[in-house]
Structures are given as C-alpha cells and as structure tokens.
Amino acid sequence: MGKKAVAAGVLLGAATAAVYMIGSNRSFGYDAAATFANFVATPSVWDAFAVNTVIPTVPLKSVASNDHVLLSLISHLIYSSTGSRSEVVYRLVPALAAGGVVGVSTTALAQRFGLLAGGAAGLFIATDPLFVENSRDLRGYSLAALGCVLATVILAGRWTRWRLIAYGLLMGLAIAAQLFAGVVLLMHVAWIITRRSWPQLGRLAPAWIAASVIGVAANANIQVMELLQHGYPPGVFYPTFARDLLLFLLGAPVLIPLGLWLATAGLGVWTLRGQPWLWAGIAVVIVVVGVLWVGLRPAFLYPRFFIVLVPACALLMAAAIARWRVLGPVVVAGAVVAAISQVPGYVEDPLALPQAAAAIERIKAEGKQACVIHSDEQVLAAYTKDFSVVSTPDQLAGCGAVVVVSWNVDLAVRDLAAQEFPRATLLEAYYPAVVLER
C-alpha cells in the first residue's frame, strides 16, 4: 500500500500541476497584476515585503493586502535574476505548489484510509473550483496550503528534533505566504491540547513560537499599514459569509459537486465524531470565523482566504469513503462534473491588460497621450507604465485617449470620459477593456 499510495500521489499531483498550467499565458487577474506591478517587477527585492511605494498615485497601504509575501519574494528573485515578465513563469510556482498539495494529501490519506479514499479525496482537491481558481495565478494560496499540509503530516508522524524544526519552518512559511494559514496553526495547537499532555505541549511550543515569529515578521509591515494606518475601507458585515465559506470550500458555485461533496464531508464528520481533535479543529474555525465575521467585520472577507481548509475537507471525505466505499465513485463523479464546468473560460484572459498595453503603444505612436483612470494604473502597470493617470475630470483635457481596464475606477470620471471620447473600441476578455477616443 505504501508504494501504491506514493505513486498515486505523485501521478495525481503531477497531473494537477500540468493541467493548472494550461492557459498560463493568459493575462494576470486583477489581484495578481497588482501584486506583479507593486511587489515583483520593482527595483528592490525588499519591495516584496511592501516597504516602498513604486506607483506614485497608488498609496502603498491601499494595495498592501495584495502582497502574499513569500510568493512575492520568490517571484521577485525570479524577476531580478531573469527580467522575465512572462505570465507563464510566475504561474509556475503556484501551480507546482497546488500539485504538491494534491500529491501529498493523496499519499497521506491513501496510507491512512486506503487507495480509493485517498485518490478520490485528491481528485476533490484538484477539481474544487475554489482551489483551482486561486492556484492558477500569481497568488500565495496554494503555497500556504502546501506548507500547512506538509506541516500537518509531520505533526501526525514521529517527532524528532529536526522534524519539529522543519514543522515550525513550514508553518512559518505558510503564514508568510498567506496570513490565514495561521488558522491551521491554531488547529494544531487545539489538536495537541485534546491529548492533555503537558510534555507534548512543551515540545511543540518552540516550533509554534518560531512559526508565529516567521509569519508575523513577514506580514508585519502590511498589517501595520492596514490596521493602524487605515489601509482597509470601513468595515462591512456580510450576513451570508459563514454559509458561503462552507459552500465554496465544498464545490460552490457548481451545484452537483457541491451536493455530492457536502453530503460526503458530512458523513465524514459522522464517521470521525468520536475524535476529540475533530471537534477541537471545528471549534477553532468557528471562533476565527466568528471573530472576523461578527466582531471585526473587515471590508475584505472572502472564502478564498480559508483555502487552507480544503485539504481538511478532503480528510473528511476520505474518512467517509473508508467507511462506505460506495462514496468513492460519488466523490469522483463530483470531480468530473466540477472539472467539466470549469472548461469554459479556462484559458480566457481575465482582464484585457496585454491588449490595453498594446493599445497604449499604438496611441503613443500616433503622437497622442494615453490616459487611464485612477486605480487602473495599479494593474495596468504590470504591462506598461507609458500612460498618464486621471484622478479628476479636468485632467481629461490633456488626454488623447482614455483606456479603461477594470471596474474599480471612479464611475463619474469614467462616464464623463465616455462623453468626451465617444468612439469606443472593446478589447475582449472575461472583463473587457475599453479604449475611448475622439
């Protein structure tokens, strides 16, 4: 079983990474483009830690939350050494990390629950829409999930000094990749507490402290800006967030996989109901979600922040399949439907950023000044900086054309620009751009 489990993990992990790289030459998404422009393709590697403003019209605190520090640092090292601006290059690390999550999870779950259970659970992770979408762009979610999975496997195995050092380092790097990986660290603490062993708590305390120091240090400047310098907009209460989190972790917005996977995960909870660590982990998630959702109410709170919990959902499914083998084909069927549902748009440009950059070059060649409306510069700068930024209506007078690439601009200025520049050319993408000219 050991060799078969490893082989299944390697094959499924490699296949996941390969499939995720299909269409990797499409444009960056909004957040990825902002990351690349502000924290990767910059003069100093220290910009990966969000310490400098590189776009004068964009306050650093307003874009700092897009910085997934570990991935920004790795990507900046690639940029510094190669000068590459290829989307393919910068999507490689997230895709490989996602393949690692699938491969390690499949192997570990197959060794514990059997090959059918592990393979089906791995397919769930690989095709879960939330995991797929956020592992195919320049984002740190899959890297954080990989660190959490590897650390969890170490924690569940035999402890040695070096393995505990590796555990602390991996958890710290996971938090550096995406701050919400700290939820998994809290779940680990709760897990060990359920054992009621003070010696074990003492042995793990240094690793937990080290992980916290690494993660907090990497994100410190970002959180100071966001929390103390009012980088976040005013808080908003999202009444459906708890429901949305559960549904998106388990297959939403695709209905059939959601039903199949939600039911299987529920049976996994029933199967493992006698395990104290299960309820301790669930309690940690409930408390964290409650504090954020009802207490702090941040303006930005999305299910993707908790993507590190997708492998935990896979564990529940594997446990259910080990108890009722008929659930294996059920989970696989959900994976097939989920995969098919994501084919449309899989290789489509999310934003028309390369096309907009080409339009700006054309406008410049015609001897005219290309302009963008404030906020669009933070994403378009990933492809070109040869434009002027319009923040107020009176600045439109100096423009020969206006390029609008996103929804995040001042609508009043955009509408006025459309009146003053009535000739519109659409640039095709999932969210198309518009070139406005006289």
Short mmCIF file of C-alpha atoms in Angstrom, two decimals:
data_model
loop_
_atom_site.label_atom_id
_atom_site.label_comp_id
_atom_site.label_asym_id
_atom_site.label_seq_id
_atom_site.Cartn_x
_atom_site.Cartn_y
_atom_site.Cartn_z
CA MET A 1 0.00 0.00 0.00
CA GLY A 2 2.84 2.43 0.81
CA LYS A 3 4.37 2.38 -2.68
CA LYS A 4 0.97 2.50 -4.35
CA ALA A 5 -0.08 5.44 -2.21
CA VAL A 6 3.09 7.35 -3.09
CA ALA A 7 2.69 6.52 -6.79
CA ALA A 8 -0.93 7.70 -6.74
CA GLY A 9 0.09 10.93 -5.04
CA VAL A 10 2.92 11.62 -7.48
CA LEU A 11 0.78 10.93 -10.54
CA LEU A 12 -2.21 12.94 -9.36
CA GLY A 13 -0.05 15.80 -8.13
CA ALA A 14 1.93 16.00 -11.38
CA ALA A 15 -1.26 15.84 -13.43
CA THR A 16 -2.79 18.63 -11.36
CA ALA A 17 0.19 20.94 -11.85
CA ALA A 18 0.28 20.19 -15.58
CA VAL A 19 -3.43 20.86 -16.08
CA TYR A 20 -3.26 24.04 -14.00
CA MET A 21 -0.54 25.34 -16.34
CA ILE A 22 -2.80 25.04 -19.38
CA GLY A 23 -3.58 28.58 -20.47
CA SER A 24 -0.91 30.01 -18.19
CA ASN A 25 -0.03 32.63 -20.81
CA ARG A 26 -3.36 34.40 -20.26
CA SER A 27 -3.25 37.85 -18.66
CA PHE A 28 -2.87 38.26 -14.93
CA GLY A 29 -6.06 38.67 -12.92
CA TYR A 30 -6.71 41.90 -11.01
CA ASP A 31 -5.03 40.95 -7.74
CA ALA A 32 -2.17 39.14 -9.49
CA ALA A 33 -1.49 42.13 -11.74
CA ALA A 34 -1.43 44.44 -8.72
CA THR A 35 0.98 42.06 -7.00
CA PHE A 36 3.27 41.89 -10.01
CA ALA A 37 3.34 45.66 -10.55
CA ASN A 38 3.78 46.66 -6.90
CA PHE A 39 5.78 43.85 -5.30
CA VAL A 40 7.52 41.80 -8.01
CA ALA A 41 8.59 43.81 -11.08
CA THR A 42 10.22 46.52 -8.97
CA PRO A 43 13.77 47.86 -8.42
CA SER A 44 14.37 46.33 -4.97
CA VAL A 45 13.78 42.82 -3.65
CA TRP A 46 12.67 44.45 -0.38
CA ASP A 47 9.56 45.65 -2.22
CA ALA A 48 8.28 42.08 -1.81
CA PHE A 49 7.72 42.99 1.85
CA ALA A 50 5.62 46.05 0.91
CA VAL A 51 8.08 48.62 2.19
CA ASN A 52 8.18 51.06 -0.75
CA THR A 53 5.67 52.85 -2.95
CA VAL A 54 6.52 52.07 -6.56
CA ILE A 55 3.46 53.67 -8.22
CA PRO A 56 3.26 57.29 -7.01
CA THR A 57 -0.51 57.62 -7.48
CA VAL A 58 -1.32 54.45 -5.53
CA PRO A 59 -0.84 54.68 -1.73
CA LEU A 60 1.02 51.59 -0.58
CA LYS A 61 -1.47 50.91 2.22
CA SER A 62 -4.33 50.66 -0.29
CA VAL A 63 -2.66 47.85 -2.22
CA ALA A 64 -0.64 46.12 0.52
CA SER A 65 -3.27 43.44 1.12
CA ASN A 66 -2.47 42.07 -2.36
CA ASP A 67 1.04 41.18 -1.20
CA HIS A 68 1.41 37.46 -0.41
CA VAL A 69 4.91 37.94 0.89
CA LEU A 70 6.54 34.54 0.36
CA LEU A 71 5.31 34.24 -3.22
CA SER A 72 6.18 37.88 -3.93
CA LEU A 73 9.71 37.24 -2.64
CA ILE A 74 10.18 34.09 -4.73
CA SER A 75 8.75 35.85 -7.78
CA HIS A 76 10.95 38.90 -7.23
CA LEU A 77 14.03 36.70 -7.10
CA ILE A 78 12.95 35.23 -10.45
CA TYR A 79 12.37 38.71 -11.86
CA SER A 80 15.67 40.03 -10.54
CA SER A 81 17.65 37.14 -12.00
CA THR A 82 15.87 36.78 -15.36
CA GLY A 83 14.00 40.03 -16.05
CA SER A 84 11.12 37.91 -17.33
CA ARG A 85 7.63 39.39 -17.44
CA SER A 86 6.03 36.19 -18.75
CA GLU A 87 2.83 35.16 -17.02
CA VAL A 88 3.81 31.51 -17.55
CA VAL A 89 6.95 31.91 -15.45
CA TYR A 90 5.14 33.45 -12.48
CA ARG A 91 2.27 30.96 -12.54
CA LEU A 92 4.65 28.03 -12.29
CA VAL A 93 5.28 28.21 -8.51
CA PRO A 94 1.55 28.41 -7.55
CA ALA A 95 0.72 25.54 -9.92
CA LEU A 96 3.55 23.35 -8.61
CA ALA A 97 2.50 24.13 -5.04
CA ALA A 98 -1.07 23.13 -5.88
CA GLY A 99 0.21 19.88 -7.36
CA GLY A 100 2.18 19.36 -4.16
CA VAL A 101 -0.95 19.84 -2.05
CA VAL A 102 -2.83 17.28 -4.12
CA GLY A 103 0.07 14.83 -4.21
CA VAL A 104 0.95 14.94 -0.51
CA SER A 105 -2.72 14.85 0.55
CA THR A 106 -3.46 11.91 -1.73
CA THR A 107 -0.49 9.94 -0.42
CA ALA A 108 -1.15 10.67 3.25
CA LEU A 109 -4.88 9.94 3.03
CA ALA A 110 -4.33 6.80 0.96
CA GLN A 111 -1.91 5.47 3.56
CA ARG A 112 -4.42 6.09 6.33
CA PHE A 113 -7.78 5.35 4.67
CA GLY A 114 -6.94 3.27 1.59
CA LEU A 115 -6.14 3.95 -2.05
CA LEU A 116 -9.73 4.58 -3.16
CA ALA A 117 -10.34 7.07 -0.36
CA GLY A 118 -7.04 8.88 -0.87
CA GLY A 119 -7.38 9.05 -4.65
CA ALA A 120 -10.96 10.33 -4.54
CA ALA A 121 -10.05 12.91 -1.88
CA GLY A 122 -7.11 14.07 -4.01
CA LEU A 123 -9.40 14.47 -7.01
CA PHE A 124 -11.71 16.58 -4.87
CA ILE A 125 -8.88 18.99 -4.02
CA ALA A 126 -7.64 19.10 -7.62
CA THR A 127 -11.06 20.00 -9.06
CA ASP A 128 -12.59 22.05 -6.25
CA PRO A 129 -13.42 25.37 -8.02
CA LEU A 130 -12.20 27.48 -5.11
CA PHE A 131 -8.84 25.70 -5.08
CA VAL A 132 -8.49 25.67 -8.87
CA GLU A 133 -9.23 29.36 -9.37
CA ASN A 134 -6.85 30.53 -6.67
CA SER A 135 -3.98 28.21 -7.58
CA ARG A 136 -3.66 29.24 -11.23
CA ASP A 137 -2.48 32.82 -10.81
CA LEU A 138 0.20 34.83 -9.03
CA ARG A 139 -1.32 34.30 -5.58
CA GLY A 140 0.08 32.67 -2.45
CA TYR A 141 -2.90 30.49 -1.51
CA SER A 142 -1.61 27.17 -2.86
CA LEU A 143 1.85 27.82 -1.40
CA ALA A 144 0.25 28.40 2.01
CA ALA A 145 -1.84 25.25 1.66
CA LEU A 146 1.24 23.20 0.77
CA GLY A 147 3.08 24.41 3.85
CA CYS A 148 0.08 23.56 6.03
CA VAL A 149 -0.31 20.07 4.56
CA LEU A 150 3.38 19.22 4.92
CA ALA A 151 3.43 20.56 8.49
CA THR A 152 0.32 18.56 9.37
CA VAL A 153 1.86 15.36 8.01
CA ILE A 154 4.95 15.95 10.15
CA LEU A 155 2.83 16.67 13.23
CA ALA A 156 0.85 13.46 12.71
CA GLY A 157 4.03 11.38 12.45
CA ARG A 158 7.03 10.66 14.62
CA TRP A 159 8.59 13.69 16.26
CA THR A 160 12.32 14.27 16.21
CA ARG A 161 14.25 17.47 16.80
CA TRP A 162 14.83 18.06 13.10
CA ARG A 163 11.27 17.18 12.12
CA LEU A 164 9.95 19.69 14.65
CA ILE A 165 12.33 22.31 13.28
CA ALA A 166 11.02 21.55 9.79
CA TYR A 167 7.45 21.74 11.12
CA GLY A 168 7.99 25.20 12.61
CA LEU A 169 9.71 26.45 9.45
CA LEU A 170 6.96 25.11 7.17
CA MET A 171 4.18 26.62 9.25
CA GLY A 172 6.01 29.93 9.39
CA LEU A 173 6.49 29.97 5.62
CA ALA A 174 2.85 29.03 5.11
CA ILE A 175 1.75 32.05 7.17
CA ALA A 176 4.24 34.19 5.24
CA ALA A 177 2.61 33.00 2.03
CA GLN A 178 -0.90 33.85 3.23
CA LEU A 179 -1.74 35.13 6.68
CA PHE A 180 -4.84 32.96 7.15
CA ALA A 181 -2.63 29.86 7.30
CA GLY A 182 -2.42 30.84 10.95
CA VAL A 183 -5.81 29.18 11.35
CA VAL A 184 -4.15 25.82 10.74
CA LEU A 185 -1.52 26.61 13.38
CA LEU A 186 -4.33 27.28 15.87
CA MET A 187 -5.97 23.99 14.85
CA HIS A 188 -2.71 22.19 15.55
CA VAL A 189 -2.50 23.76 18.99
CA ALA A 190 -6.07 22.69 19.71
CA TRP A 191 -5.30 19.18 18.43
CA ILE A 192 -2.40 18.75 20.85
CA ILE A 193 -4.41 20.23 23.73
CA THR A 194 -7.01 17.47 23.26
CA ARG A 195 -4.27 14.96 24.12
CA ARG A 196 -3.96 16.56 27.59
CA SER A 197 -0.21 16.07 27.57
CA TRP A 198 1.85 18.92 29.01
CA PRO A 199 5.14 17.35 27.84
CA GLN A 200 3.89 17.36 24.23
CA LEU A 201 2.78 20.98 24.52
CA GLY A 202 6.23 21.83 25.85
CA ARG A 203 7.98 20.06 22.99
CA LEU A 204 5.90 21.85 20.36
CA ALA A 205 5.86 25.31 21.93
CA PRO A 206 9.22 26.39 20.42
CA ALA A 207 8.07 25.32 16.93
CA TRP A 208 4.79 27.21 17.33
CA ILE A 209 6.62 30.31 18.53
CA ALA A 210 9.10 30.10 15.65
CA ALA A 211 6.29 29.71 13.11
CA SER A 212 4.45 32.69 14.57
CA VAL A 213 7.57 34.84 14.53
CA ILE A 214 8.33 33.98 10.88
CA GLY A 215 4.75 34.55 9.75
CA VAL A 216 4.20 37.73 11.73
CA ALA A 217 7.56 39.20 10.72
CA ALA A 218 6.84 38.62 7.04
CA ASN A 219 3.42 40.28 7.27
CA ALA A 220 4.17 42.88 9.95
CA ASN A 221 4.57 45.94 7.73
CA ILE A 222 1.45 45.06 5.76
CA GLN A 223 -0.71 44.64 8.84
CA VAL A 224 0.61 47.84 10.43
CA MET A 225 -0.44 49.76 7.33
CA GLU A 226 -3.79 48.03 7.02
CA LEU A 227 -4.82 48.10 10.67
CA LEU A 228 -3.10 51.16 12.13
CA GLN A 229 -2.88 53.42 9.08
CA HIS A 230 -6.43 52.68 7.90
CA GLY A 231 -5.46 50.85 4.73
CA TYR A 232 -8.73 48.93 4.76
CA PRO A 233 -12.02 50.61 3.86
CA PRO A 234 -14.65 50.88 6.63
CA GLY A 235 -15.89 47.54 7.94
CA VAL A 236 -18.85 45.79 6.35
CA PHE A 237 -20.99 42.96 7.69
CA TYR A 238 -21.53 40.13 5.19
CA PRO A 239 -24.63 38.31 6.50
CA THR A 240 -24.09 35.20 4.36
CA PHE A 241 -20.34 34.78 4.83
CA ALA A 242 -20.43 31.71 7.10
CA ARG A 243 -22.75 29.93 4.70
CA ASP A 244 -20.72 31.00 1.68
CA LEU A 245 -17.50 29.78 3.28
CA LEU A 246 -18.88 26.29 3.83
CA LEU A 247 -20.37 26.07 0.33
CA PHE A 248 -17.32 27.39 -1.52
CA LEU A 249 -14.96 25.10 0.36
CA LEU A 250 -17.07 22.18 -0.85
CA GLY A 251 -17.70 22.94 -4.51
CA ALA A 252 -19.75 26.09 -5.00
CA PRO A 253 -20.77 27.58 -7.33
CA VAL A 254 -21.17 24.28 -9.23
CA LEU A 255 -24.33 22.69 -7.85
CA ILE A 256 -23.86 18.95 -8.49
CA PRO A 257 -20.35 18.65 -6.97
CA LEU A 258 -21.48 20.83 -4.09
CA GLY A 259 -24.29 18.43 -3.24
CA LEU A 260 -22.16 15.30 -3.60
CA TRP A 261 -19.16 16.67 -1.71
CA LEU A 262 -21.13 18.37 1.03
CA ALA A 263 -23.01 15.15 1.77
CA THR A 264 -19.80 13.10 1.79
CA ALA A 265 -17.99 15.56 4.06
CA GLY A 266 -20.98 15.48 6.41
CA LEU A 267 -20.74 11.70 6.58
CA GLY A 268 -17.03 12.11 7.27
CA VAL A 269 -17.85 14.25 10.30
CA TRP A 270 -20.23 11.50 11.47
CA THR A 271 -17.56 8.84 10.94
CA LEU A 272 -14.96 10.77 12.95
CA ARG A 273 -17.37 12.10 15.57
CA GLY A 274 -15.58 10.27 18.36
CA GLN A 275 -12.26 12.01 17.69
CA PRO A 276 -11.63 14.98 20.04
CA TRP A 277 -9.26 16.61 17.55
CA LEU A 278 -12.10 16.91 15.02
CA TRP A 279 -14.26 18.99 17.33
CA ALA A 280 -11.27 21.00 18.52
CA GLY A 281 -10.43 21.90 14.92
CA ILE A 282 -14.03 22.77 14.09
CA ALA A 283 -14.21 24.92 17.22
CA VAL A 284 -11.10 26.86 16.15
CA VAL A 285 -12.60 27.56 12.71
CA ILE A 286 -15.91 28.65 14.23
CA VAL A 287 -14.18 31.02 16.67
CA VAL A 288 -11.90 32.54 13.99
CA VAL A 289 -14.75 32.97 11.54
CA GLY A 290 -16.97 34.41 14.27
CA VAL A 291 -14.37 36.95 15.38
CA LEU A 292 -13.79 38.12 11.81
CA TRP A 293 -17.36 37.90 10.56
CA VAL A 294 -19.30 39.25 13.53
CA GLY A 295 -16.60 41.03 15.52
CA LEU A 296 -14.03 42.75 13.31
CA ARG A 297 -16.16 42.83 10.12
CA PRO A 298 -13.32 43.61 7.67
CA ALA A 299 -14.35 45.12 4.35
CA PHE A 300 -12.46 42.36 2.55
CA LEU A 301 -13.52 38.90 3.74
CA TYR A 302 -13.74 36.15 1.15
CA PRO A 303 -14.00 32.33 1.30
CA ARG A 304 -10.70 32.07 -0.58
CA PHE A 305 -8.87 33.34 2.48
CA PHE A 306 -9.63 29.97 4.09
CA ILE A 307 -8.42 27.85 1.17
CA VAL A 308 -6.02 26.10 3.57
CA LEU A 309 -9.07 24.23 4.88
CA VAL A 310 -9.73 22.46 1.56
CA PRO A 311 -7.36 19.56 2.42
CA ALA A 312 -9.16 19.22 5.77
CA CYS A 313 -12.42 18.76 3.84
CA ALA A 314 -10.63 16.09 1.81
CA LEU A 315 -9.73 14.28 5.03
CA LEU A 316 -13.42 14.18 6.00
CA MET A 317 -14.31 12.71 2.61
CA ALA A 318 -11.56 10.11 2.82
CA ALA A 319 -12.81 9.00 6.23
CA ALA A 320 -16.35 8.65 4.88
CA ILE A 321 -15.17 6.68 1.85
CA ALA A 322 -13.16 4.31 4.05
CA ARG A 323 -16.39 3.60 5.96
CA TRP A 324 -18.70 3.45 2.92
CA ARG A 325 -16.72 2.58 -0.22
CA VAL A 326 -19.67 3.45 -2.46
CA LEU A 327 -18.92 7.10 -1.69
CA GLY A 328 -15.65 6.88 -3.64
CA PRO A 329 -17.39 6.95 -7.06
CA VAL A 330 -19.71 9.66 -5.72
CA VAL A 331 -16.77 11.96 -4.95
CA VAL A 332 -15.12 11.12 -8.27
CA ALA A 333 -18.36 11.90 -10.12
CA GLY A 334 -18.42 15.28 -8.42
CA ALA A 335 -14.82 15.85 -9.54
CA VAL A 336 -15.69 15.02 -13.15
CA VAL A 337 -18.62 17.45 -13.19
CA ALA A 338 -16.59 20.15 -11.45
CA ALA A 339 -13.76 19.78 -13.98
CA ILE A 340 -16.11 19.96 -16.96
CA SER A 341 -17.87 23.01 -15.54
CA GLN A 342 -14.59 24.93 -15.41
CA VAL A 343 -13.61 24.32 -19.03
CA PRO A 344 -15.40 27.41 -20.40
CA GLY A 345 -13.14 30.38 -19.77
CA TYR A 346 -10.27 28.22 -18.50
CA VAL A 347 -7.77 29.83 -20.90
CA GLU A 348 -9.53 33.18 -21.30
CA ASP A 349 -7.87 36.45 -20.29
CA PRO A 350 -9.49 37.62 -17.03
CA LEU A 351 -8.62 41.24 -17.92
CA ALA A 352 -7.60 42.71 -21.26
CA LEU A 353 -4.32 44.02 -19.86
CA PRO A 354 -1.96 42.92 -22.70
CA GLN A 355 -4.42 44.28 -25.27
CA ALA A 356 -4.70 47.55 -23.35
CA ALA A 357 -0.91 47.85 -23.21
CA ALA A 358 -0.75 47.33 -26.99
CA ALA A 359 -3.44 49.99 -27.48
CA ILE A 360 -1.42 52.43 -25.37
CA GLU A 361 1.63 51.80 -27.52
CA ARG A 362 -0.47 52.48 -30.63
CA ILE A 363 -1.85 55.69 -29.15
CA LYS A 364 1.68 56.81 -28.28
CA ALA A 365 2.88 56.02 -31.83
CA GLU A 366 0.11 58.28 -33.15
CA GLY A 367 1.55 61.15 -31.11
CA LYS A 368 -1.30 61.23 -28.58
CA GLN A 369 -1.30 60.93 -24.80
CA ALA A 370 -2.88 57.76 -23.41
CA CYS A 371 -4.63 58.10 -20.05
CA VAL A 372 -6.08 55.69 -17.51
CA ILE A 373 -8.50 56.49 -14.72
CA HIS A 374 -7.08 56.33 -11.20
CA SER A 375 -6.94 52.81 -9.71
CA ASP A 376 -6.45 51.14 -13.08
CA GLU A 377 -2.77 52.10 -13.02
CA GLN A 378 -2.06 49.60 -10.23
CA VAL A 379 -2.93 46.69 -12.53
CA LEU A 380 -2.04 48.07 -15.95
CA ALA A 381 1.43 48.89 -14.62
CA ALA A 382 2.14 45.15 -14.73
CA TYR A 383 2.23 45.53 -18.53
CA THR A 384 3.10 49.16 -19.26
CA LYS A 385 3.66 52.45 -17.44
CA ASP A 386 3.54 54.65 -20.54
CA PHE A 387 0.36 56.49 -19.60
CA SER A 388 -0.96 59.39 -17.55
CA VAL A 389 -3.32 58.95 -14.62
CA VAL A 390 -6.61 60.84 -14.48
CA SER A 391 -7.96 61.44 -10.97
CA THR A 392 -10.25 64.41 -11.62
CA PRO A 393 -12.49 65.37 -14.57
CA ASP A 394 -10.40 68.43 -15.51
CA GLN A 395 -7.40 66.18 -16.24
CA LEU A 396 -9.23 64.63 -19.19
CA ALA A 397 -8.41 67.71 -21.25
CA GLY A 398 -4.79 66.57 -21.56
CA CYS A 399 -5.68 63.13 -22.90
CA GLY A 400 -5.70 61.96 -26.47
CA ALA A 401 -7.44 58.71 -25.48
CA VAL A 402 -8.63 57.02 -22.31
CA VAL A 403 -8.19 53.30 -21.60
CA VAL A 404 -10.48 51.68 -19.00
CA VAL A 405 -9.44 48.18 -17.94
CA SER A 406 -11.40 47.40 -14.77
CA TRP A 407 -14.50 48.03 -12.68
CA ASN A 408 -12.54 49.63 -9.85
CA VAL A 409 -12.39 53.20 -11.20
CA ASP A 410 -14.34 56.36 -10.37
CA LEU A 411 -17.58 55.82 -12.29
CA ALA A 412 -18.33 59.53 -12.60
CA VAL A 413 -14.96 60.18 -14.25
CA ARG A 414 -15.40 57.13 -16.46
CA ASP A 415 -18.83 58.28 -17.65
CA LEU A 416 -17.54 61.77 -18.35
CA ALA A 417 -14.65 60.29 -20.31
CA ALA A 418 -17.13 58.28 -22.38
CA GLN A 419 -18.93 61.54 -23.24
CA GLU A 420 -15.78 63.42 -24.18
CA PHE A 421 -14.29 60.46 -26.07
CA PRO A 422 -17.33 58.94 -27.82
CA ARG A 423 -15.51 56.45 -30.09
CA ALA A 424 -15.22 53.22 -28.10
CA THR A 425 -13.20 50.13 -29.02
CA LEU A 426 -13.81 46.97 -27.00
CA LEU A 427 -10.83 44.81 -26.02
CA GLU A 428 -12.08 41.27 -25.42
CA ALA A 429 -11.53 39.41 -22.13
CA TYR A 430 -13.66 37.93 -19.37
CA TYR A 431 -13.91 41.55 -18.15
CA PRO A 432 -13.32 43.54 -21.37
CA ALA A 433 -11.42 46.81 -21.54
CA VAL A 434 -12.49 49.86 -23.50
CA VAL A 435 -10.38 52.33 -25.47
CA LEU A 436 -12.14 55.72 -25.65
CA GLU A 437 -11.08 58.08 -28.42
CA ARG A 438 -12.43 61.16 -30.16
#
